[in-house]
Coordinates of C-alpha atoms and ligand atoms in Angstrom, one line a residue:
Chain A
M86 CA 0.1 -29.2 45.8
S87 CA 0.1 -31.3 48.8
S88 CA 3.6 -29.7 50.3
A89 CA 3.1 -26.8 49.5
V90 CA -0.4 -27.0 51.6
M91 CA 1.7 -28.7 54.7
I92 CA 4.4 -25.5 54.4
A93 CA 1.7 -23.2 54.1
E94 CA -0.7 -24.4 57.1
R95 CA 2.6 -25.6 59.2
R96 CA 3.5 -21.9 59.2
T97 CA -0.1 -20.9 59.6
T98 CA -0.2 -22.9 62.9
R99 CA 3.4 -21.1 64.1
T100 CA 1.7 -17.6 63.3
G101 CA -1.1 -18.8 66.1
S102 CA -4.2 -18.0 63.2
A103 CA -5.2 -21.5 61.7
A104 CA -8.9 -21.1 62.2
V105 CA -9.4 -19.5 58.6
P106 CA -6.9 -20.8 55.8
A107 CA -4.7 -17.8 54.5
A108 CA -5.6 -16.2 50.7
L109 CA -2.0 -15.0 51.3
L110 CA 0.7 -15.5 53.7
T111 CA 3.8 -13.7 53.7
E112 CA 7.0 -14.7 55.5
S113 CA 10.9 -12.4 56.4
L114 CA 9.4 -11.1 52.6
W115 CA 12.8 -9.0 51.6
K116 CA 12.6 -7.0 47.7
S117 CA 16.2 -4.9 47.3
Y118 CA 16.6 -2.8 44.2
R119 CA 20.4 -2.5 42.9
M120 CA 20.7 1.4 42.7
G121 CA 24.4 1.7 41.0
V122 CA 26.5 0.7 44.0
T123 CA 23.4 0.7 47.0
D124 CA 20.7 -1.4 47.3
V125 CA 17.2 0.2 47.7
H126 CA 15.3 -2.0 50.2
A127 CA 11.7 -1.2 49.1
L128 CA 10.9 -4.0 51.2
R129 CA 12.3 -5.0 54.4
G130 CA 10.8 -8.5 56.3
V131 CA 6.9 -8.0 55.7
D132 CA 5.1 -10.7 57.6
L133 CA 1.6 -10.9 57.0
R134 CA -1.4 -12.9 56.6
I135 CA -4.8 -12.5 54.7
G136 CA -7.7 -14.5 55.6
R137 CA -9.9 -15.6 52.6
G138 CA -12.6 -13.2 52.0
D139 CA -11.1 -10.7 53.9
F140 CA -11.5 -7.0 52.9
V141 CA -8.1 -5.3 53.9
A142 CA -6.4 -1.7 52.9
I143 CA -2.4 -1.5 52.9
M144 CA -1.8 2.1 54.1
G145 CA 0.8 4.1 54.5
P146 CA 3.2 7.1 52.3
S147 CA 4.4 7.5 49.1
G148 CA 7.2 4.9 48.1
C149 CA 6.8 2.7 51.4
G150 CA 6.6 -0.2 49.2
K151 CA 3.1 -0.7 48.4
S152 CA 3.3 -1.6 45.1
T153 CA 6.5 -3.8 45.6
L154 CA 4.5 -5.5 47.8
L155 CA 1.4 -5.6 45.8
H156 CA 3.1 -6.8 42.5
T157 CA 4.8 -9.6 44.6
L158 CA 1.8 -10.8 46.2
G159 CA 0.5 -11.4 43.0
G160 CA 3.8 -13.1 41.6
L161 CA 4.6 -10.6 38.7
Q162 CA 7.8 -10.4 40.5
S163 CA 9.5 -12.8 43.1
P164 CA 11.5 -11.4 46.7
T165 CA 14.9 -11.2 47.2
S166 CA 14.0 -13.3 49.9
G167 CA 11.6 -14.7 52.1
S168 CA 8.4 -16.9 51.0
V169 CA 4.7 -15.6 49.1
V170 CA 1.8 -18.2 49.7
I171 CA -1.0 -17.9 48.0
E172 CA -4.1 -20.1 48.6
G173 CA -1.7 -22.9 49.7
S174 CA 0.8 -22.4 47.3
D175 CA 4.6 -21.5 47.7
L176 CA 5.8 -19.6 44.9
A177 CA 9.6 -20.0 46.2
G178 CA 8.3 -23.7 44.3
L179 CA 7.1 -22.8 41.2
T180 CA 8.2 -21.8 37.6
D181 CA 7.6 -19.0 35.9
A182 CA 5.0 -20.6 33.6
Q183 CA 3.5 -21.9 37.0
R184 CA 3.3 -18.5 38.8
T185 CA 1.3 -16.6 35.8
E186 CA -1.1 -20.1 35.5
L187 CA -1.4 -19.0 39.5
R188 CA -2.1 -15.6 38.3
R189 CA -4.3 -16.5 35.6
R190 CA -6.4 -18.8 38.4
L191 CA -6.8 -16.8 41.5
I192 CA -5.5 -13.2 41.1
G193 CA -7.2 -10.3 39.5
F194 CA -5.5 -7.1 39.3
V195 CA -6.4 -3.5 39.4
F196 CA -4.3 -0.1 39.1
Q197 CA -4.4 3.4 39.9
R198 CA -4.4 3.9 35.6
F199 CA -7.3 2.1 34.7
N200 CA -4.9 0.4 32.2
L201 CA -7.7 -1.1 29.6
F202 CA -6.3 -1.3 26.5
P203 CA -7.7 2.1 24.5
T204 CA -8.1 0.5 20.8
L205 CA -10.6 -2.3 22.1
T206 CA -14.1 -1.6 23.3
V207 CA -15.4 -2.2 26.9
E208 CA -16.7 -5.7 25.0
G209 CA -13.5 -6.0 24.2
N210 CA -11.2 -5.4 26.9
L211 CA -13.9 -8.1 29.2
R212 CA -13.3 -10.5 26.0
L213 CA -9.9 -10.3 26.0
A214 CA -9.5 -11.4 29.9
E215 CA -11.8 -14.1 29.2
R216 CA -10.2 -16.0 26.7
I217 CA -7.0 -15.4 28.1
C218 CA -8.0 -16.9 31.5
L219 CA -10.9 -19.3 30.7
G220 CA -10.1 -20.1 26.9
W221 CA -11.9 -20.3 24.4
K222 CA -14.0 -23.0 25.8
S223 CA -16.2 -21.1 28.5
A224 CA -17.5 -18.9 25.6
E225 CA -20.7 -19.1 27.0
R226 CA -20.2 -19.2 30.3
G227 CA -18.0 -15.5 30.3
A228 CA -20.1 -14.0 28.4
K229 CA -23.1 -15.3 31.0
R230 CA -20.6 -13.7 33.6
R231 CA -19.6 -10.5 31.8
L232 CA -23.6 -9.4 31.7
E233 CA -23.8 -9.6 35.3
L234 CA -20.6 -8.1 36.3
L235 CA -21.7 -5.2 33.4
D236 CA -24.8 -5.5 35.4
L237 CA -23.6 -5.3 38.5
L238 CA -21.2 -2.0 37.9
G239 CA -23.2 0.1 36.2
L240 CA -22.0 -0.5 33.0
A241 CA -24.6 -2.2 30.4
S242 CA -25.3 0.9 28.4
K243 CA -21.2 1.4 28.3
R244 CA -20.3 -1.9 26.4
G245 CA -19.7 -0.3 22.9
H246 CA -17.5 2.5 24.2
K247 CA -13.4 2.9 23.9
P248 CA -11.9 3.1 27.4
M249 CA -11.3 7.5 26.1
E250 CA -14.9 7.8 25.9
L251 CA -15.7 7.0 29.9
S252 CA -15.2 9.2 32.4
G253 CA -12.0 7.9 35.2
G254 CA -14.8 6.8 37.5
E255 CA -16.5 4.3 34.2
Q256 CA -12.7 3.3 33.3
Q257 CA -11.9 2.2 36.7
R258 CA -14.9 0.4 36.5
V259 CA -14.7 -1.7 33.8
A260 CA -11.2 -2.5 34.9
L261 CA -13.2 -3.8 38.2
A262 CA -15.0 -5.9 35.9
R263 CA -12.1 -7.2 33.6
A264 CA -9.9 -7.9 36.9
L265 CA -13.5 -10.1 38.2
I266 CA -13.9 -11.9 34.9
H267 CA -12.4 -15.4 35.9
E268 CA -13.8 -15.3 39.2
P269 CA -10.3 -14.4 41.4
A270 CA -10.3 -15.5 45.1
I271 CA -8.1 -13.2 45.4
L272 CA -8.6 -8.6 44.2
L273 CA -5.6 -7.2 44.1
A274 CA -6.3 -3.0 43.7
D275 CA -2.7 -0.7 43.9
E276 CA -4.6 2.9 44.3
P277 CA -7.4 2.1 42.1
T278 CA -8.9 5.5 43.2
G279 CA -5.6 7.7 43.0
N280 CA -6.8 8.9 40.3
L281 CA -10.4 10.3 40.6
D282 CA -12.2 12.7 42.2
S283 CA -14.0 12.5 45.6
E284 CA -17.2 11.9 43.2
N285 CA -15.7 9.0 41.6
T286 CA -13.8 7.8 44.5
D287 CA -16.7 7.5 46.8
N288 CA -18.4 4.9 43.7
V289 CA -15.8 3.0 42.9
L290 CA -14.7 1.6 47.0
S291 CA -18.8 1.3 46.8
M292 CA -18.7 -1.0 44.1
L293 CA -15.6 -2.5 45.9
E294 CA -17.3 -3.3 48.6
R295 CA -20.6 -4.1 47.0
V296 CA -18.0 -7.0 44.8
H297 CA -16.7 -8.4 48.3
E298 CA -20.2 -8.6 49.6
E299 CA -21.8 -10.2 47.0
L300 CA -19.0 -12.7 44.9
G301 CA -17.2 -13.0 49.0
Q302 CA -13.4 -12.3 47.3
T303 CA -10.7 -12.1 49.4
I304 CA -9.3 -7.6 49.1
V305 CA -6.4 -6.0 49.2
L306 CA -6.5 -2.2 48.6
I307 CA -3.4 -0.2 48.8
T308 CA -4.0 3.5 49.1
H309 CA -2.2 6.5 51.2
D310 CA -6.1 8.1 52.1
I311 CA -7.3 6.9 55.4
D312 CA -10.6 8.0 53.6
V313 CA -10.5 5.4 51.3
A314 CA -8.8 2.6 53.6
E315 CA -12.2 2.9 55.5
A316 CA -14.0 0.7 53.4
A317 CA -11.9 -2.1 54.2
Q318 CA -12.4 -4.3 57.7
R319 CA -9.2 -4.1 58.2
V320 CA -6.5 -1.5 58.1
V321 CA -2.6 -2.5 57.6
L322 CA -0.3 0.7 58.2
M323 CA 3.4 0.2 56.1
K324 CA 6.0 2.8 56.7
D325 CA 9.8 2.1 55.4
G326 CA 8.9 -1.1 53.7
A327 CA 7.7 -2.7 57.0
I328 CA 4.7 -3.2 58.5
L329 CA 3.7 -1.2 61.5
D330 CA 0.5 -2.9 62.7
R331 CA -1.4 -6.3 62.0
Chain B
M156 CA -13.4 -3.5 18.0
D157 CA -12.9 -6.5 20.3
N158 CA -10.3 -8.4 18.3
M159 CA -7.2 -7.2 20.3
V160 CA -5.3 -8.4 16.9
F161 CA -7.2 -6.5 14.2
A162 CA -7.5 -3.2 16.4
N163 CA -3.6 -2.8 17.1
L164 CA -3.7 -3.5 13.1
V165 CA -6.6 -0.5 12.6
A166 CA -5.0 1.6 15.1
R167 CA -1.8 1.4 13.2
P168 CA -3.0 1.7 9.3
I169 CA 0.4 3.4 7.4
R170 CA 2.3 1.1 9.1
S171 CA 0.1 -1.9 8.4
L172 CA -0.1 -0.5 5.1
S173 CA 3.5 -0.6 4.8
S174 CA 4.0 -4.4 6.2
V175 CA 1.7 -5.0 3.5
V176 CA 3.4 -3.5 0.6
G177 CA 6.7 -4.7 1.9
I178 CA 5.1 -8.4 1.9
A179 CA 3.7 -7.6 -1.4
L180 CA 6.9 -6.5 -2.4
G181 CA 8.6 -10.0 -1.8
V182 CA 5.1 -12.1 -3.8
V183 CA 5.2 -9.8 -7.0
L184 CA 9.2 -10.2 -7.1
I185 CA 8.7 -13.6 -6.8
L186 CA 5.5 -14.3 -9.0
V187 CA 6.6 -12.0 -11.9
T188 CA 10.0 -13.1 -12.2
V189 CA 9.8 -17.1 -11.7
G190 CA 6.6 -16.5 -14.2
L191 CA 8.7 -14.6 -16.6
A192 CA 11.1 -17.1 -16.7
R193 CA 8.8 -20.6 -16.3
G194 CA 6.9 -17.9 -19.1
M195 CA 9.9 -18.2 -21.3
L196 CA 10.5 -22.0 -20.9
L197 CA 7.6 -23.6 -20.7
S198 CA 6.4 -21.6 -24.1
S199 CA 9.6 -22.4 -25.9
G200 CA 9.7 -26.1 -24.9
E201 CA 6.2 -26.5 -26.0
R202 CA 6.7 -25.0 -29.0
E203 CA 9.8 -27.3 -29.8
A204 CA 7.5 -30.2 -29.4
N205 CA 5.2 -29.4 -32.0
L206 CA 8.5 -30.8 -34.4
Q207 CA 7.3 -33.3 -36.2
A208 CA 10.7 -34.4 -36.1
E209 CA 11.7 -37.5 -33.6
L210 CA 15.3 -36.1 -33.5
V211 CA 17.8 -33.4 -33.1
F212 CA 21.3 -33.7 -34.4
L213 CA 23.6 -31.1 -32.4
P214 CA 27.0 -30.4 -32.0
P215 CA 28.7 -31.1 -28.8
S216 CA 28.1 -27.5 -26.9
G217 CA 24.4 -28.6 -27.1
F218 CA 21.3 -27.4 -26.3
G219 CA 21.4 -26.9 -22.9
A220 CA 22.1 -23.6 -23.3
G221 CA 18.4 -22.7 -24.3
V222 CA 17.5 -19.4 -24.4
S223 CA 21.4 -18.4 -25.2
A224 CA 22.7 -17.8 -29.0
V225 CA 23.3 -21.1 -30.6
P226 CA 26.1 -20.1 -32.5
L227 CA 25.7 -21.5 -36.5
T228 CA 28.8 -24.2 -36.3
L229 CA 27.5 -27.6 -37.7
P230 CA 28.5 -28.2 -41.0
V231 CA 25.1 -28.6 -43.1
A232 CA 26.7 -31.9 -44.7
Y233 CA 25.7 -33.7 -41.6
A234 CA 21.9 -33.4 -42.6
E235 CA 22.4 -35.3 -45.9
A236 CA 25.0 -37.9 -44.4
I237 CA 22.2 -38.4 -42.1
A238 CA 19.5 -38.3 -44.3
E239 CA 21.5 -41.3 -45.9
L240 CA 21.1 -43.4 -43.5
P241 CA 19.4 -46.4 -42.5
G242 CA 15.5 -46.1 -41.2
V243 CA 15.9 -41.8 -41.2
A244 CA 13.1 -40.7 -43.7
T245 CA 14.6 -36.5 -44.4
T246 CA 16.4 -34.2 -42.2
T247 CA 16.2 -30.5 -42.5
P248 CA 18.8 -27.8 -41.2
V249 CA 18.0 -25.5 -38.9
A250 CA 19.8 -22.2 -37.4
R251 CA 18.8 -20.0 -34.5
Y252 CA 19.8 -16.6 -33.8
V253 CA 18.9 -14.7 -31.0
R254 CA 18.0 -10.8 -31.2
T255 CA 16.7 -8.2 -28.3
G256 CA 13.0 -8.6 -28.0
A257 CA 10.2 -5.9 -29.1
R258 CA 10.9 -2.7 -27.8
G259 CA 13.9 -3.8 -26.0
I260 CA 12.7 -5.8 -23.6
G261 CA 14.0 -9.4 -22.9
F262 CA 15.6 -11.3 -26.4
E263 CA 13.5 -12.9 -29.1
L264 CA 14.6 -16.2 -31.2
I265 CA 14.5 -16.6 -34.9
E266 CA 15.5 -19.3 -36.6
G267 CA 16.6 -19.7 -40.5
V268 CA 15.5 -22.5 -41.7
D269 CA 15.3 -24.5 -45.4
F270 CA 12.3 -23.7 -47.3
S271 CA 13.0 -24.2 -50.8
G272 CA 15.1 -27.9 -50.0
T273 CA 18.3 -27.1 -51.8
G274 CA 20.9 -30.3 -51.8
G275 CA 19.1 -33.6 -50.9
V276 CA 17.8 -33.1 -47.8
G277 CA 13.9 -32.5 -47.0
T278 CA 12.0 -28.5 -46.5
Y279 CA 11.8 -27.7 -43.0
P280 CA 7.8 -27.6 -44.0
E281 CA 8.4 -31.3 -45.2
V282 CA 10.3 -31.8 -41.7
T283 CA 8.0 -30.2 -39.5
G284 CA 4.6 -30.6 -41.0
V285 CA 4.8 -26.3 -40.8
A286 CA 1.9 -24.7 -43.0
I287 CA 1.3 -21.7 -44.3
A288 CA -2.2 -19.9 -42.8
E289 CA -2.3 -16.6 -44.8
G290 CA 0.4 -15.2 -47.8
R291 CA 3.0 -17.1 -48.7
F292 CA 6.9 -18.6 -47.7
P293 CA 9.6 -16.3 -47.7
E294 CA 10.9 -16.5 -51.5
G295 CA 13.2 -14.2 -51.1
P296 CA 16.4 -13.6 -48.5
N297 CA 14.3 -10.1 -46.9
E298 CA 11.6 -12.2 -46.4
I299 CA 10.2 -13.9 -43.0
V300 CA 7.2 -15.6 -41.6
V301 CA 6.0 -15.4 -38.3
D302 CA 3.3 -17.6 -36.6
R303 CA -0.1 -16.3 -35.1
Q304 CA 1.0 -14.9 -32.0
R305 CA 4.0 -12.8 -33.4
S306 CA 1.3 -11.5 -36.0
A307 CA -0.9 -10.4 -33.6
D308 CA 1.8 -7.4 -33.0
P309 CA 1.4 -4.7 -35.0
E310 CA 5.4 -4.8 -35.5
T311 CA 5.4 -7.9 -36.9
T312 CA 1.8 -8.7 -38.2
L313 CA 1.4 -9.7 -42.3
G314 CA 2.9 -6.7 -44.3
A315 CA 4.8 -5.0 -41.5
K316 CA 8.9 -4.2 -42.1
L317 CA 11.1 -5.1 -39.8
E318 CA 14.8 -3.9 -39.2
M319 CA 17.1 -7.3 -38.6
L320 CA 21.1 -7.9 -38.8
G321 CA 21.3 -4.5 -40.7
E322 CA 18.5 -5.9 -43.2
T323 CA 14.8 -4.5 -43.6
F324 CA 12.3 -8.1 -43.7
E325 CA 9.1 -7.8 -45.3
V326 CA 6.5 -10.5 -43.7
V327 CA 4.9 -12.3 -45.9
G328 CA 3.2 -14.9 -43.8
I329 CA 2.0 -16.9 -40.5
Y330 CA 2.5 -20.3 -41.2
E331 CA 0.9 -23.0 -38.1
P332 CA 1.5 -24.3 -36.1
E333 CA 3.4 -22.8 -33.6
V334 CA 6.9 -24.7 -33.6
G335 CA 10.4 -23.5 -32.5
A336 CA 11.4 -19.9 -33.2
R337 CA 8.0 -17.1 -33.9
M338 CA 9.6 -16.0 -36.7
K339 CA 11.4 -17.6 -39.5
I340 CA 14.2 -16.2 -42.2
P341 CA 15.2 -18.3 -45.1
L342 CA 18.2 -20.2 -43.9
D343 CA 20.9 -19.7 -46.6
A344 CA 20.0 -15.2 -45.5
M345 CA 20.5 -15.9 -41.8
Q346 CA 24.4 -17.6 -43.0
S347 CA 25.1 -14.9 -45.2
L348 CA 24.0 -12.5 -43.1
L349 CA 25.6 -14.1 -39.6
G350 CA 28.7 -15.1 -42.2
A351 CA 28.6 -18.7 -41.7
A352 CA 28.2 -20.2 -44.9
E353 CA 27.1 -23.8 -45.4
R354 CA 26.5 -23.6 -41.2
A355 CA 23.2 -24.6 -39.2
S356 CA 23.0 -24.5 -35.6
W357 CA 21.1 -28.0 -35.4
I358 CA 20.1 -30.8 -37.7
L359 CA 16.0 -31.9 -37.8
V360 CA 15.9 -36.2 -37.9
K361 CA 12.7 -37.4 -39.6
T362 CA 12.7 -41.3 -39.2
D363 CA 11.1 -43.8 -41.1
A364 CA 7.5 -44.7 -39.9
G365 CA 8.2 -47.9 -38.8
A366 CA 11.7 -47.7 -37.8
S367 CA 12.4 -47.8 -33.9
V368 CA 13.7 -44.2 -32.9
E369 CA 16.0 -45.5 -29.9
A370 CA 17.4 -47.3 -33.0
V371 CA 18.4 -44.3 -35.8
A372 CA 19.2 -41.9 -32.9
S373 CA 21.8 -45.2 -32.0
N374 CA 23.1 -45.7 -35.0
I375 CA 23.5 -41.5 -36.1
E376 CA 25.3 -41.4 -32.4
A377 CA 27.6 -43.9 -33.4
Q378 CA 28.3 -42.5 -36.9
F379 CA 28.9 -39.2 -35.6
P380 CA 30.5 -39.8 -32.5
G381 CA 31.5 -36.6 -30.5
N382 CA 27.4 -35.0 -31.0
Q383 CA 24.9 -34.8 -29.7
I384 CA 20.9 -36.5 -30.5
V385 CA 18.0 -35.3 -28.6
F386 CA 14.5 -37.0 -28.1
T387 CA 12.1 -34.2 -29.4
R388 CA 9.6 -35.8 -26.7
D389 CA 12.7 -34.5 -24.4
I390 CA 12.9 -31.0 -25.0
P391 CA 9.9 -29.8 -23.2
G392 CA 11.1 -31.7 -19.9
M393 CA 14.6 -30.2 -20.5
W394 CA 13.3 -26.7 -21.2
A395 CA 10.8 -26.8 -18.1
R396 CA 13.7 -28.1 -15.9
G397 CA 15.5 -25.0 -17.2
I398 CA 18.7 -23.8 -17.2
P399 CA 21.6 -24.0 -14.1
S400 CA 22.0 -20.5 -13.8
L401 CA 18.7 -19.8 -14.3
Q402 CA 18.3 -21.5 -11.3
V403 CA 20.8 -19.4 -9.2
F404 CA 19.3 -16.4 -10.2
L405 CA 15.4 -17.1 -9.8
N406 CA 17.1 -18.8 -5.9
I407 CA 18.6 -15.1 -5.3
V408 CA 15.0 -13.6 -6.7
I409 CA 13.2 -15.9 -3.6
A410 CA 15.9 -14.9 -0.6
L411 CA 16.1 -11.6 -1.7
A412 CA 11.9 -11.8 -1.2
V413 CA 12.4 -14.0 1.9
F414 CA 14.9 -10.9 3.5
I415 CA 12.2 -8.0 2.5
S416 CA 9.5 -9.5 4.3
T417 CA 11.3 -10.9 7.5
L418 CA 12.8 -7.1 7.1
T419 CA 9.4 -5.6 7.0
I420 CA 7.4 -7.6 9.5
F421 CA 10.5 -7.4 11.9
L422 CA 10.8 -3.4 11.6
A423 CA 7.0 -3.5 11.8
L424 CA 6.3 -5.3 14.8
Y425 CA 9.2 -4.1 16.5
T426 CA 8.3 -0.9 16.8
A427 CA 5.1 -1.7 17.7
I428 CA 6.1 -3.9 20.6
T429 CA 8.1 -1.2 22.3
E430 CA 5.0 0.9 21.9
R431 CA 3.3 -1.4 23.8
T432 CA 5.2 -2.2 26.6
R433 CA 2.1 -1.4 29.0
E434 CA -0.1 -3.3 27.7
I435 CA 2.2 -6.2 27.3
G436 CA 2.7 -5.6 30.9
I437 CA -1.1 -5.8 31.3
L438 CA -1.6 -8.3 29.6
K439 CA 0.9 -10.5 31.9
S440 CA -0.6 -9.2 35.2
M441 CA -4.2 -10.7 33.6
G442 CA -1.9 -14.0 33.3
G443 CA -1.5 -13.8 29.8
S444 CA 1.5 -16.8 29.4
K445 CA 4.2 -16.0 27.1
R446 CA 2.8 -18.2 24.7
F447 CA 0.0 -16.3 24.6
I448 CA 2.0 -12.6 23.8
V449 CA 4.1 -14.6 21.0
G450 CA 0.3 -16.0 20.3
I451 CA -0.9 -12.5 19.6
V452 CA 2.4 -10.7 17.7
E453 CA 3.0 -13.7 15.4
T454 CA -0.9 -14.2 14.3
E455 CA -0.6 -10.0 14.0
A456 CA 2.2 -10.9 11.2
F457 CA 0.5 -13.5 10.0
V458 CA -3.0 -11.2 9.1
L459 CA -0.4 -8.7 7.8
S460 CA 1.6 -11.9 5.3
L461 CA -2.0 -12.6 4.2
L462 CA -3.1 -9.5 3.2
G463 CA 0.6 -8.9 1.1
I464 CA -0.2 -12.4 -0.7
G465 CA -4.1 -10.8 -1.6
V466 CA -2.2 -7.3 -2.3
G467 CA 0.9 -9.3 -4.1
A468 CA -1.0 -11.8 -5.7
L469 CA -3.2 -8.6 -7.4
V470 CA -0.3 -6.3 -8.4
S471 CA 1.2 -9.7 -10.4
L472 CA -1.7 -9.9 -12.4
G473 CA -1.7 -6.8 -13.1
L474 CA 2.1 -6.7 -14.4
K475 CA 1.3 -9.6 -16.2
W476 CA -1.1 -8.4 -18.0
A477 CA 0.9 -5.3 -18.9
V478 CA 3.6 -6.9 -19.6
V479 CA 1.7 -9.3 -22.2
S480 CA 0.4 -6.4 -23.5
Y481 CA 3.1 -4.3 -24.3
T482 CA 6.3 -7.5 -24.4
S483 CA 6.7 -10.1 -26.4
L484 CA 7.3 -11.6 -23.4
I485 CA 5.1 -13.9 -21.7
V486 CA 4.3 -14.8 -18.1
Q487 CA 3.6 -18.4 -16.8
F488 CA 2.1 -18.8 -13.3
E489 CA 1.9 -21.5 -12.0
W490 CA 0.2 -22.6 -8.5
Q491 CA 3.1 -24.4 -7.3
W492 CA 4.6 -21.2 -7.3
V493 CA 2.0 -19.3 -6.1
L494 CA 1.8 -21.5 -3.3
A495 CA 5.3 -21.0 -3.1
A496 CA 5.6 -17.6 -3.3
S497 CA 2.5 -17.0 -0.8
S498 CA 4.3 -19.8 2.2
L499 CA 7.9 -18.0 1.7
A500 CA 6.0 -14.8 2.3
V501 CA 4.1 -16.4 5.6
L502 CA 7.6 -17.5 6.5
G503 CA 9.1 -14.9 6.1
G504 CA 6.4 -12.5 8.2
M505 CA 6.7 -15.0 11.4
L506 CA 10.2 -15.5 11.0
G507 CA 10.7 -11.5 10.9
A508 CA 7.6 -11.3 14.3
L509 CA 9.8 -13.6 16.2
Y510 CA 12.5 -11.8 17.4
P511 CA 10.2 -9.3 18.6
A512 CA 7.5 -11.4 19.6
L513 CA 9.7 -13.2 22.2
K514 CA 11.0 -10.0 23.2
A515 CA 7.9 -8.9 24.5
A516 CA 7.0 -12.2 26.3
H517 CA 9.9 -11.8 28.3
Q518 CA 9.3 -8.4 29.4
D519 CA 9.3 -8.0 32.9
P520 CA 5.8 -7.3 34.0
V521 CA 6.2 -4.8 36.9
E522 CA 8.7 -2.6 34.7
A523 CA 6.3 -3.0 31.0
L524 CA 3.4 -1.9 33.8
S525 CA 5.5 1.3 34.9
Y526 CA 6.2 2.2 30.9
E527 CA 5.4 5.6 30.1
Ligands
ADP219 N1 12.2 -0.9 40.0 C1 12.9 -0.5 40.8 N2 13.9 0.0 40.8 C2 14.6 0.9 41.4 N3 14.1 1.0 42.7 C3 12.4 1.0 42.9 C4 12.2 0.1 41.9 N4 10.7 -0.1 42.2 C5 10.7 0.4 43.1 N5 11.8 1.2 43.7 C6 11.7 1.7 44.6 O1 10.8 1.0 46.3 C7 10.5 1.5 46.8 C8 9.4 1.8 46.9 O2 8.4 1.7 46.1 P1 7.2 1.7 45.9 O3 6.6 -0.5 46.0 O4 6.2 2.0 44.6 O5 6.0 2.2 46.9 P2 4.7 3.0 46.9 O6 4.0 2.0 46.1 O7 4.2 2.4 48.3 O8 4.5 4.4 46.5 C9 10.3 3.1 46.2 O9 11.9 3.8 46.9 C10 11.1 3.0 45.2 O10 12.0 4.6 44.7
MG220 MG1 2.7 2.7 44.2

């Protein structure tokens, strides 16, 4: 832990913005996919610093590498080169199991396709997340948190419903509640409004803002929609696997 | 439904059901086969132990073959010779013949015994303590007596006529207690029907009240070397331990049952995890560890196995009832075998789930998330 923190701090000082400790930090991040004989470079040297409690939108056209960046930030995949530091831990120094553990503790994912478990109720989906993230022991704490979140996201009356019985906006709010059940430091959302109409988009975005205000999570929101990006405090533009503006 | 394992099982009822049936099949296979074999061995063993004679004198190629036909090779003259030895009270020769069982299923033992006491030796009733409960002992060659259990079958009840070795026999009596084969005809009738005059399968030896059975046994052995002397008290154990070739057969059945369980669960869960690739990606994105994912798949296999064991046990009980009601066979369920069949079903199921579980656990999360 301590050496990872030192590396992180050293990098922070060198980047020159050490005032707030970084929630997420990347340096010269490359990710290439081998496609037959050619390499597709999804990320071409991304340097990014996201402070604790920031609400950042990453915007760019389809195929520019946004999802790849988000998956890499959450430790779901390893970069081809470069480093990712999450809350002071350099992912490069961690085993697969340690990265999973880190994700369990610190990260909550929300996806464009909601990705709820179709056979489980709203309550069941949240319980499953509790079981993974908090284990059996913290059932009491989980139950309380679950009720608070369902209230906060306006889902209290939908607890016994299956995902198919909910609107897209409601499903995405359930996914949001699931991502927040273990109070992760960082919420990573990949086009969470991509499958929603404008009314539900507004609804989910206001929920994200509310979560940011009331729970103080660091939020990284990916979108190709400028209206959606406006919900964030800061917008990062991406093109062809690199960051245009920071 | 807020438990993932049960939700998964309920979501695919046909697949779950067929897995349960597969496991049940393995359990039934073990329980019924072993039950049949053990039933045969143990009840035969118990009946042999009811002999009041302390020793059995056999030809060299012995008794171990158990349920196979012991040909009539032993000269009856041994009975007289042994009866002369010190410590021996009396002896009687016994011939055993194996025929196809009731309704053509299994096999059945028939003994030829000496009811009338020819020669200088005792009669079968004298040596064994067998007595008539209903009717009478055979007085002619085409008469037969049966024990209580056998008489419950209309085909061999008191007064019934049955075909055997090309002759018609009439059931003239019911004897007690149960000893050896359930059906007994006169020894000379069996000898002439099998063309083995003056021969028997073995000789029962009753010792004098005060005599040491061990001493009598070793004396007989010394007098007639090369033959076998078996203590009656050891016989149940010999039957219970079974026959080596039967054990091999049972092992094959057990291996087959485990193979069926393993294959059923493997096929079911392999399809299941392919279908749920995305869900596995989601679990991983949520921080689900490899162990957690293996745990979910294995728990599913465990639950399927338990259900299969339940169904298999019920079906086995039903089959036992049917077998006992409609055939002359005996099915004996013993706890250690029920336990063994259950453990093997669980083992097979968990083993079958292992590869699907590990495959799921090692899936690349990003690829899994984009799986359609
Ligand atoms: N598994 C993969 N194999 C090959 N190429 C990939 C793979 N994943 C993404 N890519 C490529 O990397 C680039 C960036 O993809 P992605 O990060 O999904 O973009 P975005 O989310 O911005 O639409 C695209 O050109 C895409 O085709
Ligand atoms: Mg994308």
